[in-house]
Amino acid sequence: MNKKVAVILSGCGVYDGAEIHESVLALLRLSQRGAQVQCFAPDIAQHHVINHLTGAESAESRNVLVESARIARGQVRDARELHAADFDALIVPGGFGAAKNLSDFAFRGASCAVQPDVLVAARGFAAAHKPIGLICIAPALAARIYGAGVQCTIGHDPETAAKLVDMGAEHIDCAVDDIVVDAQRKLVTTPAYMLAKTLAEAASGINKLVDRVLELA
């Protein structure tokens, strides 16, 4: 029986939304493994909009759900409709959107909060003991989802790792092509573009993450 996997996106674009390469790599691997996938995103305004050519902030407003539809080819639903009972697993790609839209980690660090609709959905998977895969900076959500003691990785950046530790997580250094598995909680994390220099490097860890999440489901 094919696994049903929910994917939460945070917009479209590395600097203000979901990292497109990470999102597509995860969706590709899920498709290759025969999983049934439904994308979700919160129906909220983006924190801000970044011109990805210049890096400058743009004086416009965009919606996270609408922008996520670019990656999902229109097939995306409001995160409020995401219920763990309907799926076998959850995966969240990175990109600054995870730290700006799905949470405010980019601005408040260890004092951050997770967007309420996303937090309710993710905690539903944790409570049901269903696996979650967090990619790149998305493991910044882990301690808010699971509480103190959760094991995860963002690679080996000491400053970012220290913030996760301050939140109560146990950070484990990890190479770009590897994963960290908290077996007790069924949480799988990988650094992806926290470390990756190429698309192939990002894929090496993301493929392992997707494979392990499906094995745990």
Coordinates of N, CA and C in Angstrom, one line a residue:
M1 N 0.9 -1.2 0.0 CA 0.0 0.0 0.0 C 0.9 1.2 0.0
N2 N 0.6 2.2 -0.9 CA 1.4 3.4 -1.0 C 1.2 4.3 0.2
K3 N 2.3 4.9 0.7 CA 2.2 5.8 1.8 C 1.6 7.1 1.4
K4 N 0.9 7.7 2.3 CA 0.3 9.1 2.0 C 1.2 10.1 2.8
V5 N 1.8 11.0 2.2 CA 2.7 12.0 2.8 C 2.2 13.4 2.6
A6 N 2.2 14.1 3.7 CA 1.9 15.6 3.6 C 3.2 16.3 3.6
V7 N 3.3 17.4 2.7 CA 4.4 18.2 2.6 C 4.0 19.7 2.9
I8 N 4.6 20.3 3.9 CA 4.3 21.7 4.2 C 5.3 22.6 3.6
L9 N 4.8 23.5 2.7 CA 5.7 24.5 2.1 C 5.5 25.9 2.7
S10 N 6.5 26.7 2.5 CA 6.5 28.0 3.2 C 6.6 29.2 2.2
G11 N 6.1 29.0 1.0 CA 6.2 30.0 0.0 C 7.0 29.5 -1.2
C12 N 7.7 30.4 -1.9 CA 8.4 29.9 -3.1 C 9.7 30.8 -3.3
G13 N 10.8 30.3 -2.9 CA 12.0 31.0 -3.0 C 12.9 31.0 -1.8
V14 N 14.2 30.7 -1.9 CA 15.0 30.4 -0.8 C 15.0 31.6 0.2
Y15 N 15.0 32.8 -0.2 CA 15.2 33.9 0.8 C 13.9 34.4 1.5
D16 N 12.8 34.0 1.0 CA 11.5 34.4 1.6 C 10.5 33.4 1.7
G17 N 10.8 32.2 1.2 CA 9.8 31.1 1.2 C 10.5 29.7 1.2
A18 N 9.8 28.7 0.7 CA 10.4 27.4 0.6 C 11.6 27.3 -0.4
E19 N 12.6 26.6 0.0 CA 13.8 26.4 -0.9 C 13.3 25.6 -2.1
I20 N 13.3 26.1 -3.3 CA 12.7 25.4 -4.4 C 13.4 24.0 -4.7
H21 N 14.7 24.0 -4.7 CA 15.4 22.8 -5.0 C 15.1 21.7 -3.9
E22 N 15.2 22.1 -2.7 CA 14.8 21.1 -1.6 C 13.4 20.6 -1.7
S23 N 12.5 21.5 -2.0 CA 11.1 21.1 -2.2 C 10.9 20.1 -3.3
V24 N 11.5 20.4 -4.5 CA 11.4 19.6 -5.7 C 12.1 18.3 -5.5
L25 N 13.3 18.3 -4.9 CA 14.0 17.1 -4.6 C 13.2 16.1 -3.7
A26 N 12.6 16.7 -2.7 CA 11.8 15.9 -1.8 C 10.5 15.3 -2.5
L27 N 9.9 16.2 -3.3 CA 8.7 15.7 -4.0 C 9.1 14.7 -5.1
L28 N 10.2 14.8 -5.7 CA 10.7 13.9 -6.7 C 11.0 12.5 -6.1
R29 N 11.7 12.5 -4.9 CA 12.0 11.2 -4.3 C 10.7 10.6 -3.8
L30 N 9.8 11.3 -3.3 CA 8.5 10.7 -2.9 C 7.8 10.1 -4.0
S31 N 7.8 10.8 -5.2 CA 7.2 10.2 -6.4 C 7.9 8.9 -6.8
Q32 N 9.2 9.0 -6.8 CA 10.0 7.8 -7.2 C 9.7 6.6 -6.3
R33 N 9.4 6.9 -5.0 CA 9.1 5.8 -4.1 C 7.6 5.4 -4.1
G34 N 6.8 6.0 -4.9 CA 5.4 5.7 -5.1 C 4.5 6.2 -4.0
A35 N 4.9 7.3 -3.3 CA 4.1 7.9 -2.3 C 3.0 8.7 -2.9
Q36 N 1.9 8.8 -2.2 CA 0.8 9.8 -2.5 C 1.1 11.0 -1.7
V37 N 1.2 12.2 -2.4 CA 1.6 13.4 -1.8 C 0.5 14.5 -1.9
Q38 N 0.4 15.2 -0.8 CA -0.5 16.4 -0.8 C 0.3 17.5 -0.1
C39 N 0.4 18.7 -0.8 CA 1.1 19.8 -0.3 C 0.2 20.7 0.5
F40 N 0.7 21.3 1.5 CA 0.0 22.3 2.3 C 0.8 23.5 2.6
A41 N 0.2 24.6 3.0 CA 0.9 25.8 3.4 C -0.1 26.7 4.2
P42 N 0.4 27.5 5.1 CA -0.5 28.3 5.9 C -1.0 29.5 5.0
D43 N -2.3 29.8 5.2 CA -2.9 30.9 4.4 C -2.6 32.2 5.2
I44 N -1.4 32.7 5.0 CA -1.0 33.9 5.7 C -0.1 34.8 4.8
A45 N 0.1 36.0 5.2 CA 1.0 36.9 4.4 C 2.5 36.5 4.7
Q46 N 3.3 36.5 3.7 CA 4.7 36.3 3.9 C 5.3 37.4 4.8
H47 N 6.3 37.1 5.6 CA 6.9 38.1 6.4 C 7.4 39.3 5.6
H48 N 8.0 39.0 4.4 CA 8.4 40.0 3.5 C 8.7 39.3 2.1
V49 N 9.0 40.1 1.1 CA 9.3 39.6 -0.2 C 10.7 40.1 -0.6
I50 N 11.5 39.1 -1.0 CA 12.9 39.4 -1.4 C 13.0 39.3 -2.9
N51 N 13.7 40.3 -3.5 CA 14.1 40.2 -4.9 C 15.3 39.2 -5.0
H52 N 15.0 38.1 -5.6 CA 16.1 37.0 -5.6 C 17.2 37.3 -6.5
L53 N 17.1 38.3 -7.4 CA 18.2 38.7 -8.2 C 19.1 39.7 -7.5
T54 N 18.6 40.6 -6.8 CA 19.4 41.6 -6.1 C 19.6 41.3 -4.6
G55 N 18.7 40.6 -4.0 CA 18.8 40.4 -2.6 C 18.1 41.4 -1.8
A56 N 17.5 42.4 -2.4 CA 16.9 43.6 -1.8 C 15.4 43.2 -1.4
E57 N 15.0 43.8 -0.3 CA 13.6 43.6 0.1 C 12.7 44.4 -0.9
S58 N 11.6 43.8 -1.3 CA 10.6 44.5 -2.2 C 9.4 45.0 -1.5
A59 N 8.9 46.1 -1.9 CA 7.8 46.8 -1.3 C 6.5 46.2 -1.8
E60 N 6.2 44.9 -1.6 CA 5.0 44.3 -2.0 C 4.7 43.2 -1.0
S61 N 3.4 42.7 -1.1 CA 3.0 41.7 -0.2 C 2.6 40.4 -1.0
R62 N 2.9 39.3 -0.4 CA 2.5 38.0 -1.1 C 2.0 37.1 0.0
N63 N 1.2 36.1 -0.5 CA 0.6 35.1 0.4 C 1.3 33.8 0.4
V64 N 1.6 33.2 1.5 CA 2.4 32.0 1.6 C 1.7 30.8 0.8
L65 N 0.4 30.7 1.0 CA -0.4 29.6 0.3 C -0.3 29.8 -1.2
V66 N -0.6 31.0 -1.6 CA -0.6 31.3 -3.1 C 0.8 31.1 -3.7
E67 N 1.8 31.6 -3.0 CA 3.2 31.4 -3.5 C 3.6 29.9 -3.5
S68 N 3.2 29.1 -2.5 CA 3.5 27.7 -2.5 C 2.8 27.0 -3.6
A69 N 1.7 27.5 -4.1 CA 1.1 26.9 -5.3 C 2.0 26.9 -6.5
R70 N 2.9 27.8 -6.6 CA 3.9 27.7 -7.7 C 4.7 26.4 -7.7
I71 N 5.1 26.0 -6.5 CA 5.9 24.7 -6.5 C 5.0 23.5 -6.6
A72 N 3.8 23.6 -6.0 CA 2.9 22.5 -6.0 C 2.0 22.4 -7.3
R73 N 2.3 23.3 -8.2 CA 1.5 23.3 -9.5 C 0.1 23.4 -9.2
G74 N -0.3 24.3 -8.2 CA -1.6 24.5 -7.9 C -2.3 23.6 -6.9
Q75 N -1.6 22.4 -6.7 CA -2.2 21.4 -5.8 C -1.8 21.6 -4.4
V76 N -2.3 22.6 -3.7 CA -1.9 22.9 -2.4 C -3.1 23.3 -1.6
R77 N -3.1 22.9 -0.3 CA -4.3 23.2 0.6 C -3.8 23.9 1.8
D78 N -4.8 24.6 2.4 CA -4.5 25.4 3.6 C -4.1 24.4 4.7
A79 N -3.0 24.8 5.5 CA -2.5 24.0 6.6 C -3.5 23.7 7.6
R80 N -4.6 24.5 7.7 CA -5.6 24.2 8.7 C -6.4 23.0 8.4
E81 N -6.3 22.5 7.1 CA -6.9 21.3 6.7 C -6.1 20.1 6.8
L82 N -4.9 20.2 7.4 CA -4.0 19.1 7.5 C -4.2 18.4 8.8
H83 N -4.6 17.1 8.7 CA -4.8 16.3 9.9 C -4.0 15.0 9.8
A84 N -3.3 14.7 10.9 CA -2.4 13.6 10.9 C -3.1 12.3 10.6
A85 N -4.4 12.2 11.0 CA -5.1 11.0 10.8 C -5.2 10.6 9.3
D86 N -5.1 11.6 8.4 CA -5.3 11.4 7.0 C -4.0 11.0 6.3
F87 N -2.8 11.0 7.0 CA -1.5 10.8 6.3 C -0.7 9.8 7.2
D88 N 0.3 9.3 6.5 CA 1.3 8.4 7.2 C 2.5 9.1 7.7
A89 N 2.8 10.3 7.1 CA 4.1 11.0 7.4 C 4.0 12.5 7.0
L90 N 4.9 13.3 7.5 CA 5.0 14.7 7.2 C 6.4 15.1 6.8
I91 N 6.6 15.9 5.8 CA 7.9 16.4 5.5 C 7.8 17.9 5.3
V92 N 8.8 18.6 5.8 CA 8.9 20.1 5.7 C 10.2 20.5 5.1
P93 N 10.3 21.0 3.9 CA 11.5 21.5 3.3 C 11.9 22.8 4.0
G94 N 13.2 23.2 3.7 CA 13.8 24.4 4.3 C 13.6 25.6 3.5
G95 N 14.6 26.5 3.5 CA 14.4 27.8 2.9 C 14.1 28.7 4.1
F96 N 14.4 30.0 3.9 CA 14.1 31.0 4.9 C 12.7 31.1 5.3
G97 N 11.8 30.6 4.4 CA 10.4 30.6 4.7 C 10.0 29.8 5.9
A98 N 10.8 28.7 6.2 CA 10.6 27.9 7.4 C 10.9 28.7 8.6
A99 N 11.9 29.7 8.5 CA 12.3 30.5 9.7 C 11.7 31.9 9.7
K100 N 10.9 32.2 8.6 CA 10.3 33.5 8.6 C 8.7 33.4 8.5
N101 N 8.2 32.4 7.9 CA 6.8 32.2 7.7 C 6.2 31.1 8.5
L102 N 6.9 29.9 8.5 CA 6.4 28.8 9.4 C 6.7 29.1 10.8
S103 N 7.7 29.9 11.1 CA 8.1 30.3 12.4 C 8.7 31.7 12.4
D104 N 9.1 32.2 13.5 CA 9.9 33.5 13.5 C 11.3 33.2 14.0
F105 N 11.8 32.1 13.8 CA 13.2 31.7 14.2 C 14.2 32.7 13.7
A106 N 14.0 33.1 12.5 CA 15.0 34.0 11.8 C 15.2 35.3 12.6
F107 N 14.1 35.7 13.4 CA 14.1 37.0 14.1 C 14.3 36.9 15.6
R108 N 13.8 35.8 16.1 CA 13.7 35.6 17.6 C 14.6 34.5 18.1
G109 N 15.2 33.7 17.2 CA 16.1 32.7 17.6 C 15.4 31.7 18.6
A110 N 16.1 31.4 19.7 CA 15.6 30.5 20.7 C 14.3 30.8 21.3
S111 N 13.9 32.1 21.2 CA 12.6 32.5 21.7 C 11.5 32.4 20.7
C112 N 11.7 31.7 19.6 CA 10.8 31.7 18.5 C 9.5 31.0 18.8
A113 N 8.5 31.2 18.0 CA 7.2 30.5 18.0 C 6.9 30.0 16.6
V114 N 6.2 28.9 16.6 CA 5.8 28.3 15.3 C 4.4 28.8 14.9
Q115 N 4.2 29.0 13.6 CA 2.9 29.5 13.1 C 1.8 28.5 13.6
P116 N 0.8 29.0 14.2 CA -0.2 28.1 14.9 C -0.7 27.0 14.1
D117 N -1.1 27.2 12.9 CA -1.7 26.1 12.1 C -0.7 25.0 11.8
V118 N 0.5 25.4 11.5 CA 1.6 24.5 11.3 C 1.9 23.7 12.6
L119 N 2.0 24.4 13.7 CA 2.3 23.7 14.9 C 1.2 22.7 15.3
V120 N 0.0 23.0 15.2 CA -1.1 22.1 15.5 C -1.0 20.8 14.6
A121 N -0.8 21.1 13.3 CA -0.6 19.9 12.4 C 0.5 19.1 12.7
A122 N 1.7 19.7 12.9 CA 2.9 18.9 13.2 C 2.8 18.1 14.5
R123 N 2.3 18.8 15.5 CA 2.1 18.1 16.8 C 1.1 16.9 16.7
G124 N 0.2 17.0 15.8 CA -0.7 15.9 15.5 C 0.0 14.7 15.1
F125 N 1.0 14.9 14.2 CA 1.8 13.7 13.7 C 2.7 13.2 14.9
A126 N 3.3 14.1 15.6 CA 4.1 13.7 16.8 C 3.3 12.9 17.8
A127 N 2.1 13.4 18.1 CA 1.2 12.7 19.1 C 0.8 11.3 18.6
A128 N 0.6 11.2 17.2 CA 0.2 9.9 16.7 C 1.4 9.0 16.4
H129 N 2.6 9.4 16.8 CA 3.8 8.7 16.6 C 4.0 8.4 15.1
K130 N 3.7 9.3 14.2 CA 4.0 9.2 12.8 C 5.2 10.0 12.4
P131 N 6.0 9.5 11.5 CA 7.3 10.2 11.2 C 7.2 11.5 10.6
I132 N 8.1 12.4 10.9 CA 8.3 13.7 10.4 C 9.7 13.9 9.9
G133 N 9.9 14.4 8.7 CA 11.2 14.8 8.1 C 11.3 16.3 8.0
L134 N 12.3 16.8 8.6 CA 12.6 18.3 8.6 C 13.9 18.5 7.9
I135 N 13.9 19.4 6.9 CA 15.1 19.6 6.0 C 15.7 21.0 6.2
C136 N 17.0 21.1 6.1 CA 17.7 22.3 6.2 C 17.5 23.1 7.5
I137 N 16.9 24.2 7.5 CA 16.7 25.0 8.7 C 15.4 24.6 9.4
A138 N 14.5 23.8 8.7 CA 13.3 23.4 9.3 C 13.4 22.7 10.7
P139 N 14.5 22.0 11.0 CA 14.7 21.4 12.3 C 14.6 22.4 13.4
A140 N 14.7 23.7 13.1 CA 14.5 24.8 14.1 C 13.1 24.6 14.8
L141 N 12.2 24.0 14.1 CA 10.8 23.8 14.6 C 10.8 22.6 15.6
A142 N 11.8 21.7 15.6 CA 11.7 20.4 16.3 C 11.4 20.5 17.7
A143 N 12.1 21.4 18.5 CA 11.9 21.5 19.9 C 10.5 22.0 20.2
R144 N 9.9 22.9 19.4 CA 8.6 23.4 19.6 C 7.5 22.3 19.3
I145 N 7.8 21.4 18.4 CA 6.9 20.3 18.1 C 7.0 19.2 19.1
Y146 N 8.2 18.8 19.5 CA 8.4 17.6 20.4 C 8.7 17.9 21.8
G147 N 9.3 19.1 22.1 CA 9.7 19.4 23.4 C 11.2 19.1 23.6
A148 N 11.6 19.3 24.8 CA 13.0 19.1 25.2 C 13.5 17.7 24.9
G149 N 14.8 17.6 24.5 CA 15.4 16.3 24.3 C 15.4 15.8 22.9
V150 N 14.6 16.4 22.0 CA 14.5 15.9 20.7 C 15.9 16.0 20.0
Q151 N 16.2 15.0 19.2 CA 17.5 14.9 18.5 C 17.3 15.4 17.1
C152 N 18.2 16.3 16.6 CA 18.0 16.8 15.2 C 19.3 17.4 14.8
T153 N 19.4 17.9 13.5 CA 20.6 18.5 13.0 C 20.3 19.6 12.0
I154 N 21.1 20.6 12.0 CA 21.1 21.6 10.9 C 22.5 21.6 10.2
G155 N 23.3 20.5 10.5 CA 24.6 20.4 9.9 C 25.6 20.5 11.0
H156 N 26.5 21.6 10.9 CA 27.5 21.8 12.0 C 27.8 23.3 12.2
D157 N 26.9 24.2 11.9 CA 27.0 25.6 12.1 C 26.9 25.8 13.6
P158 N 27.9 26.2 14.4 CA 27.8 26.3 15.8 C 26.8 27.3 16.3
E159 N 26.7 28.5 15.7 CA 25.8 29.5 16.1 C 24.3 29.1 16.1
T160 N 24.0 28.5 14.9 CA 22.6 28.0 14.7 C 22.3 26.8 15.6
A161 N 23.3 25.9 15.7 CA 23.1 24.8 16.6 C 22.9 25.2 18.0
A162 N 23.6 26.2 18.5 CA 23.5 26.7 19.9 C 22.1 27.2 20.1
K163 N 21.5 27.8 19.2 CA 20.1 28.3 19.3 C 19.1 27.1 19.5
L164 N 19.3 26.0 18.7 CA 18.5 24.8 18.9 C 18.7 24.2 20.2
V165 N 19.9 24.2 20.7 CA 20.2 23.7 22.1 C 19.5 24.5 23.1
D166 N 19.5 25.8 23.0 CA 18.9 26.7 23.9 C 17.3 26.5 23.9
M167 N 16.8 26.0 22.8 CA 15.4 25.7 22.8 C 15.0 24.3 23.4
G168 N 16.1 23.6 23.7 CA 15.9 22.3 24.4 C 16.2 21.1 23.5
A169 N 16.6 21.3 22.3 CA 16.9 20.2 21.4 C 18.3 19.7 21.7
E170 N 18.6 18.5 21.3 CA 19.9 17.9 21.3 C 20.4 17.9 19.9
H171 N 21.4 18.8 19.6 CA 21.9 18.9 18.2 C 23.0 18.0 18.0
I172 N 23.0 17.3 16.8 CA 24.0 16.3 16.4 C 24.6 16.8 15.1
D173 N 25.9 17.0 15.1 CA 26.5 17.4 13.9 C 26.3 16.3 12.8
C174 N 26.2 16.8 11.5 CA 25.9 15.8 10.5 C 26.4 16.3 9.1
A175 N 26.9 15.4 8.3 CA 27.4 15.8 7.0 C 26.3 16.0 6.0
V176 N 26.5 16.7 4.9 CA 25.5 17.0 4.0 C 24.8 15.8 3.4
D177 N 25.5 14.7 3.3 CA 25.0 13.5 2.6 C 24.4 12.5 3.6
D178 N 24.1 13.0 4.9 CA 23.7 12.0 5.9 C 22.4 12.6 6.6
I179 N 21.9 11.8 7.5 CA 20.7 12.2 8.2 C 20.9 11.9 9.7
V180 N 20.1 12.5 10.5 CA 20.0 12.2 11.9 C 18.6 11.7 12.2
V181 N 18.5 10.6 12.9 CA 17.2 9.9 13.2 C 17.0 9.9 14.7
D182 N 16.0 10.5 15.2 CA 15.5 10.4 16.5 C 14.5 9.2 16.5
A183 N 15.0 8.0 16.8 CA 14.2 6.8 16.7 C 13.0 6.8 17.6
Q184 N 13.2 7.4 18.8 CA 12.1 7.4 19.7 C 10.9 8.2 19.2
R185 N 11.2 9.3 18.6 CA 10.2 10.3 18.1 C 9.9 10.1 16.7
K186 N 10.6 9.3 16.0 CA 10.4 9.1 14.5 C 10.6 10.4 13.8
L187 N 11.6 11.2 14.2 CA 12.0 12.4 13.5 C 13.3 12.2 12.7
V188 N 13.3 12.6 11.4 CA 14.4 12.5 10.6 C 14.8 13.9 10.1
T189 N 16.1 14.3 10.2 CA 16.5 15.6 9.8 C 17.8 15.5 8.9
T190 N 18.0 16.5 8.0 CA 19.2 16.5 7.2 C 19.6 17.9 6.9
P191 N 20.9 18.3 6.7 CA 21.3 19.6 6.5 C 20.9 20.3 5.2
A192 N 20.9 19.5 4.1 CA 20.7 20.0 2.8 C 21.4 21.3 2.5
Y193 N 20.7 22.4 2.2 CA 21.5 23.6 1.8 C 22.0 24.4 3.0
M194 N 21.9 23.9 4.2 CA 22.7 24.5 5.3 C 24.2 24.2 5.0
L195 N 24.4 23.1 4.3 CA 25.8 22.8 3.9 C 26.0 22.6 2.4
A196 N 25.0 22.2 1.7 CA 25.2 21.8 0.3 C 25.8 22.9 -0.6
K197 N 26.7 22.6 -1.4 CA 27.2 23.5 -2.4 C 26.7 23.3 -3.8
T198 N 26.1 22.1 -4.0 CA 25.5 21.7 -5.3 C 24.2 21.1 -5.1
L199 N 23.4 21.0 -6.2 CA 22.1 20.3 -6.2 C 22.3 18.8 -5.8
A200 N 23.4 18.2 -6.4 CA 23.6 16.8 -6.1 C 23.9 16.6 -4.6
E201 N 24.6 17.5 -4.0 CA 24.9 17.3 -2.6 C 23.6 17.4 -1.7
A202 N 22.7 18.4 -2.1 CA 21.5 18.5 -1.4 C 20.6 17.2 -1.6
A203 N 20.6 16.7 -2.8 CA 19.9 15.5 -3.1 C 20.3 14.3 -2.3
S204 N 21.6 14.2 -2.0 CA 22.2 13.0 -1.3 C 21.6 12.8 0.1
G205 N 21.4 13.9 0.8 CA 20.8 13.8 2.1 C 19.3 13.8 2.1
I206 N 18.7 14.5 1.2 CA 17.2 14.6 1.1 C 16.7 13.2 0.7
N207 N 17.3 12.5 -0.3 CA 16.9 11.2 -0.7 C 16.9 10.2 0.5
K208 N 18.0 10.3 1.3 CA 18.1 9.4 2.5 C 17.0 9.8 3.5
L209 N 16.7 11.1 3.7 CA 15.6 11.5 4.6 C 14.3 10.9 4.1
V210 N 13.9 11.1 2.9 CA 12.6 10.6 2.4 C 12.6 9.1 2.5
D211 N 13.6 8.4 2.2 CA 13.6 6.9 2.3 C 13.4 6.5 3.7
R212 N 14.0 7.2 4.7 CA 13.9 6.7 6.1 C 12.5 7.1 6.6
V213 N 12.0 8.3 6.2 CA 10.7 8.6 6.7 C 9.6 7.6 6.2
L214 N 9.8 7.1 4.9 CA 8.8 6.1 4.4 C 9.0 4.8 5.1
E215 N 10.3 4.5 5.4 CA 10.5 3.2 6.2 C 9.9 3.2 7.6
L216 N 9.9 4.4 8.2 CA 9.3 4.6 9.5 C 7.8 4.6 9.5
A217 N 7.2 5.0 8.4 CA 5.8 5.2 8.3 C 5.0 3.8 8.4

